[in-house]
Amino acid sequence: MGSSDFLQVFSYFLANVSDIAHPWAYRLHCHSCMSPYLEDQFQFISHLYRRPLGFTEKCDHGHFDSQYVHSKNCTDACITLRMNDRVGGRRKFGFMRGCLSDIIHHNRTAVRFGELSRTTKTGANICTAIRLRDLFVSSDRYGFDPHDHVDLCACIRSDCNFAQRRGFINFLPFFGLLICSLFYLLPKRILNNQTNILKNICNINNNNNYEEEEEEEINKIIKIKKKYINVKQRGRRKEEKEYY
């Protein structure tokens, strides 16, 4: 989605959502905050953005936590703005969350789109990178560089301008993989255990059979020896009788 298309999306919001006749207009709650480093710089950007309800690192994308971020009533749309700044010569991302109206003097060209109507009613986030020159009316007086831009998302569902914490996001694939592995390995392991148990039983039976066979062989040998001894004794007795 290009900058001009996104401005048309905003125009739809302004033309259709900000009308106070809508029964849910006053019930739209949006998170309101800014990154903490922007508090020291706010005097330089106060002509562009309204002051949020708080400056906290819990507003940033990777650390967002709604427990530490206040919400405010909005009559237009919830927005998340990521600023591409340089602080001390290093690149830094600053975040702003709030109402669409918190962007002062933004472009208000009134254009309506039926397709966008169906999209925004689902509460989906619409995001794009947009030049600051295109975002603000009479931007020439602000001295924006042609390459200065922000990443902007808008939605019309209460508290929809949130972000999931990075640690939780990173943990989900691992947790899913762990569950899948358990489902795959557990039956196999049980089967292997059952197989090993059967093998042990067979080995015990084989050992018992072997011991029984060995015992039978020994008994046969003992019987043969006894017969040989008896025959030999009979022969001696016969010889003694003949001698006398």
Coordinates of C-alpha atoms in Angstrom, one line a residue:
M1 CA 0.0 0.0 0.0
G2 CA 1.5 3.4 -1.1
S3 CA 1.4 6.7 0.7
S4 CA -1.5 8.0 -1.3
D5 CA -3.5 4.9 -0.7
F6 CA -2.9 5.1 3.0
L7 CA -4.1 8.7 3.0
Q8 CA -7.2 7.5 1.4
V9 CA -7.6 5.0 4.2
F10 CA -7.3 7.8 6.7
S11 CA -9.8 9.8 4.8
Y12 CA -12.2 7.0 5.0
F13 CA -11.7 6.9 8.8
L14 CA -12.3 10.6 9.1
A15 CA -15.3 10.6 6.9
N16 CA -17.0 7.5 8.3
V17 CA -15.6 6.8 11.8
S18 CA -15.2 10.2 13.4
D19 CA -18.9 11.0 13.0
I20 CA -20.2 11.5 16.6
A21 CA -23.6 10.1 15.4
H22 CA -22.1 6.6 15.6
P23 CA -23.3 4.9 18.9
W24 CA -19.8 3.3 19.5
A25 CA -17.8 6.5 18.8
Y26 CA -17.2 7.3 22.4
R27 CA -16.5 3.7 23.4
L28 CA -13.3 3.4 21.3
H29 CA -10.4 3.0 23.7
C30 CA -6.9 3.3 22.5
H31 CA -3.6 2.9 24.3
S32 CA -1.8 6.3 24.7
C33 CA 2.0 6.4 25.3
M34 CA 5.3 7.2 23.8
S35 CA 8.9 5.8 24.1
P36 CA 10.7 7.3 27.1
Y37 CA 13.4 9.1 25.2
L38 CA 10.8 11.2 23.4
E39 CA 9.9 12.9 26.7
D40 CA 13.1 15.0 26.5
Q41 CA 12.5 15.8 22.9
F42 CA 8.7 16.4 23.1
Q43 CA 9.2 20.2 23.0
F44 CA 10.6 19.8 19.5
I45 CA 7.7 17.6 18.2
S46 CA 4.8 19.0 20.2
H47 CA 3.6 20.9 17.1
L48 CA 3.2 17.5 15.4
Y49 CA 1.8 15.2 18.1
R50 CA -0.3 15.6 21.1
R51 CA 1.2 14.7 24.5
P52 CA 0.4 11.1 25.4
L53 CA -0.8 9.8 28.8
G54 CA 2.6 8.4 29.6
F55 CA 6.2 8.0 28.5
T56 CA 7.4 4.4 29.1
E57 CA 9.5 1.7 27.6
K58 CA 6.4 -0.5 27.9
C59 CA 5.2 1.4 24.9
D60 CA 7.9 0.0 22.7
H61 CA 7.2 -2.9 20.4
G62 CA 9.4 -5.5 22.0
H63 CA 8.4 -4.6 25.6
F64 CA 4.8 -3.6 25.3
D65 CA 2.7 -4.3 28.4
S66 CA -0.9 -3.0 28.7
Q67 CA -0.7 -3.1 32.5
Y68 CA 1.7 -0.1 32.4
V69 CA 0.0 1.8 29.5
H70 CA -3.1 4.0 30.0
S71 CA -6.0 4.1 27.5
K72 CA -7.9 7.1 26.3
N73 CA -11.3 7.6 24.6
C74 CA -11.0 8.2 20.9
T75 CA -13.7 9.1 18.3
D76 CA -11.7 8.3 15.1
A77 CA -9.2 5.4 15.2
C78 CA -6.4 3.9 17.2
I79 CA -2.9 4.3 15.7
T80 CA 0.6 3.0 16.3
L81 CA 3.4 5.2 14.9
R82 CA 7.0 4.1 14.7
M83 CA 9.5 6.9 14.2
N84 CA 12.8 6.4 12.6
D85 CA 15.1 8.7 14.6
R86 CA 18.8 9.2 15.2
V87 CA 20.0 9.8 18.7
G88 CA 23.7 10.4 19.4
G89 CA 24.4 9.4 15.8
R90 CA 22.8 6.0 16.3
R91 CA 19.6 4.8 14.7
K92 CA 16.7 4.5 17.2
F93 CA 13.0 3.6 16.8
G94 CA 10.5 5.6 18.8
F95 CA 6.9 4.5 19.3
M96 CA 3.7 6.5 19.7
R97 CA 0.3 5.0 20.4
G98 CA -2.9 6.9 20.6
C99 CA -5.8 8.3 18.6
L100 CA -5.6 9.4 15.0
S101 CA -6.4 12.9 16.1
D102 CA -3.2 12.9 18.2
I103 CA -1.4 13.5 14.9
I104 CA -1.9 17.2 14.6
H105 CA -2.7 18.7 11.2
H106 CA -2.6 15.4 9.4
N107 CA -4.0 15.2 5.9
R108 CA -7.8 15.1 6.0
T109 CA -8.7 14.6 2.3
A110 CA -12.2 13.2 2.4
V111 CA -12.4 10.1 0.1
R112 CA -14.6 7.0 0.7
F113 CA -14.0 3.4 -0.3
G114 CA -16.5 0.6 0.0
E115 CA -13.7 -2.1 0.0
L116 CA -11.9 -0.3 2.9
S117 CA -15.2 -0.2 4.7
R118 CA -15.4 -4.0 4.7
T119 CA -11.8 -4.2 5.8
T120 CA -11.9 -1.8 8.7
K121 CA -15.1 -3.1 10.1
T122 CA -13.3 -6.4 10.9
G123 CA -11.0 -4.5 13.2
A124 CA -7.9 -5.4 11.2
N125 CA -4.7 -3.3 11.4
I126 CA -3.8 -1.4 8.2
C127 CA -0.1 -0.5 8.1
T128 CA 2.2 1.3 5.8
A129 CA 5.4 3.3 5.6
I130 CA 4.5 6.9 4.8
R131 CA 6.6 10.0 4.2
L132 CA 6.2 12.8 6.7
R133 CA 5.6 15.2 3.8
D134 CA 2.5 13.2 2.9
L135 CA 1.3 12.7 6.4
F136 CA 1.0 16.4 7.4
V137 CA -0.8 19.3 5.7
S138 CA 1.4 22.2 4.7
S139 CA 4.4 20.0 5.4
D140 CA 6.8 22.4 3.6
R141 CA 6.9 24.7 6.6
Y142 CA 8.2 21.9 8.8
G143 CA 11.3 21.3 6.7
F144 CA 10.9 17.5 6.3
D145 CA 13.6 15.7 4.3
P146 CA 12.1 13.9 1.3
H147 CA 13.3 10.6 2.8
D148 CA 11.9 11.2 6.3
H149 CA 9.1 8.7 6.9
V150 CA 7.3 6.8 9.7
D151 CA 5.6 3.4 9.9
L152 CA 1.9 3.9 10.7
C153 CA -0.8 1.4 11.6
A154 CA -4.5 2.2 12.2
C155 CA -7.4 0.2 13.4
I156 CA -10.9 0.8 14.8
R157 CA -11.3 -1.7 17.6
S158 CA -10.8 -0.8 21.3
D159 CA -7.2 -1.2 22.4
C160 CA -6.2 -2.6 19.1
N161 CA -3.0 -0.6 18.9
F162 CA -1.1 -3.0 21.1
A163 CA 1.9 -5.3 20.5
Q164 CA 2.7 -8.7 21.8
R165 CA 5.8 -9.0 23.9
R166 CA 8.9 -10.4 22.1
G167 CA 9.7 -13.0 24.7
F168 CA 6.2 -14.4 24.4
I169 CA 6.3 -14.4 20.6
N170 CA 9.7 -16.2 20.6
F171 CA 8.4 -18.8 23.1
L172 CA 5.4 -19.8 21.0
P173 CA 7.3 -21.7 18.2
F174 CA 9.4 -23.5 20.8
F175 CA 6.3 -24.4 22.8
G176 CA 4.5 -25.7 19.7
L177 CA 7.6 -27.7 18.6
L178 CA 7.8 -29.2 22.1
I179 CA 4.1 -30.3 22.1
C180 CA 4.5 -31.8 18.6
S181 CA 7.6 -33.7 19.7
L182 CA 5.8 -35.1 22.7
F183 CA 3.0 -36.3 20.5
Y184 CA 5.4 -37.9 18.1
L185 CA 7.9 -39.4 20.6
L186 CA 5.6 -40.5 23.4
P187 CA 3.7 -43.2 21.5
K188 CA 7.0 -44.4 20.0
R189 CA 8.6 -44.6 23.4
I190 CA 5.7 -46.5 24.8
L191 CA 5.8 -48.9 21.9
N192 CA 9.6 -49.4 22.4
N193 CA 9.0 -50.0 26.1
Q194 CA 6.4 -52.6 25.3
T195 CA 8.7 -54.2 22.7
N196 CA 11.5 -54.3 25.3
I197 CA 9.2 -55.9 27.8
L198 CA 8.2 -58.6 25.3
K199 CA 11.8 -59.2 24.5
N200 CA 12.7 -59.6 28.1
I201 CA 9.8 -62.1 28.6
C202 CA 11.0 -64.0 25.6
N203 CA 14.5 -64.1 26.8
I204 CA 13.3 -65.3 30.2
N205 CA 11.3 -68.0 28.5
N206 CA 14.3 -68.9 26.4
N207 CA 16.5 -69.1 29.4
N208 CA 14.1 -71.3 31.2
N209 CA 13.7 -73.6 28.2
Y210 CA 17.5 -73.7 27.9
E211 CA 17.9 -74.6 31.6
E212 CA 15.2 -77.3 31.3
E213 CA 16.9 -78.8 28.2
E214 CA 20.3 -78.7 30.0
E215 CA 18.9 -80.4 33.0
E216 CA 17.3 -83.1 30.8
E217 CA 20.7 -83.7 29.2
I218 CA 22.4 -84.0 32.6
N219 CA 19.7 -86.4 33.8
K220 CA 20.2 -88.5 30.6
I221 CA 24.0 -88.6 31.2
I222 CA 23.5 -89.6 34.8
K223 CA 21.1 -92.4 33.8
I224 CA 23.6 -93.7 31.2
K225 CA 26.3 -93.7 33.9
K226 CA 24.1 -95.6 36.3
K227 CA 23.3 -98.2 33.7
Y228 CA 27.0 -98.6 32.9
I229 CA 27.9 -99.0 36.5
N230 CA 25.1 -101.6 37.0
V231 CA 26.2 -103.6 34.0
K232 CA 29.8 -103.5 35.2
Q233 CA 28.8 -104.7 38.7
R234 CA 26.8 -107.5 37.3
G235 CA 29.8 -108.7 35.2
R236 CA 32.0 -108.8 38.2
R237 CA 29.5 -110.8 40.2
K238 CA 29.2 -113.3 37.4
E239 CA 33.0 -113.7 37.2
E240 CA 33.2 -114.3 40.9
K241 CA 30.6 -117.1 40.8
E242 CA 32.3 -118.9 38.0
Y243 CA 35.6 -118.7 39.9
Y244 CA 34.3 -120.3 43.0

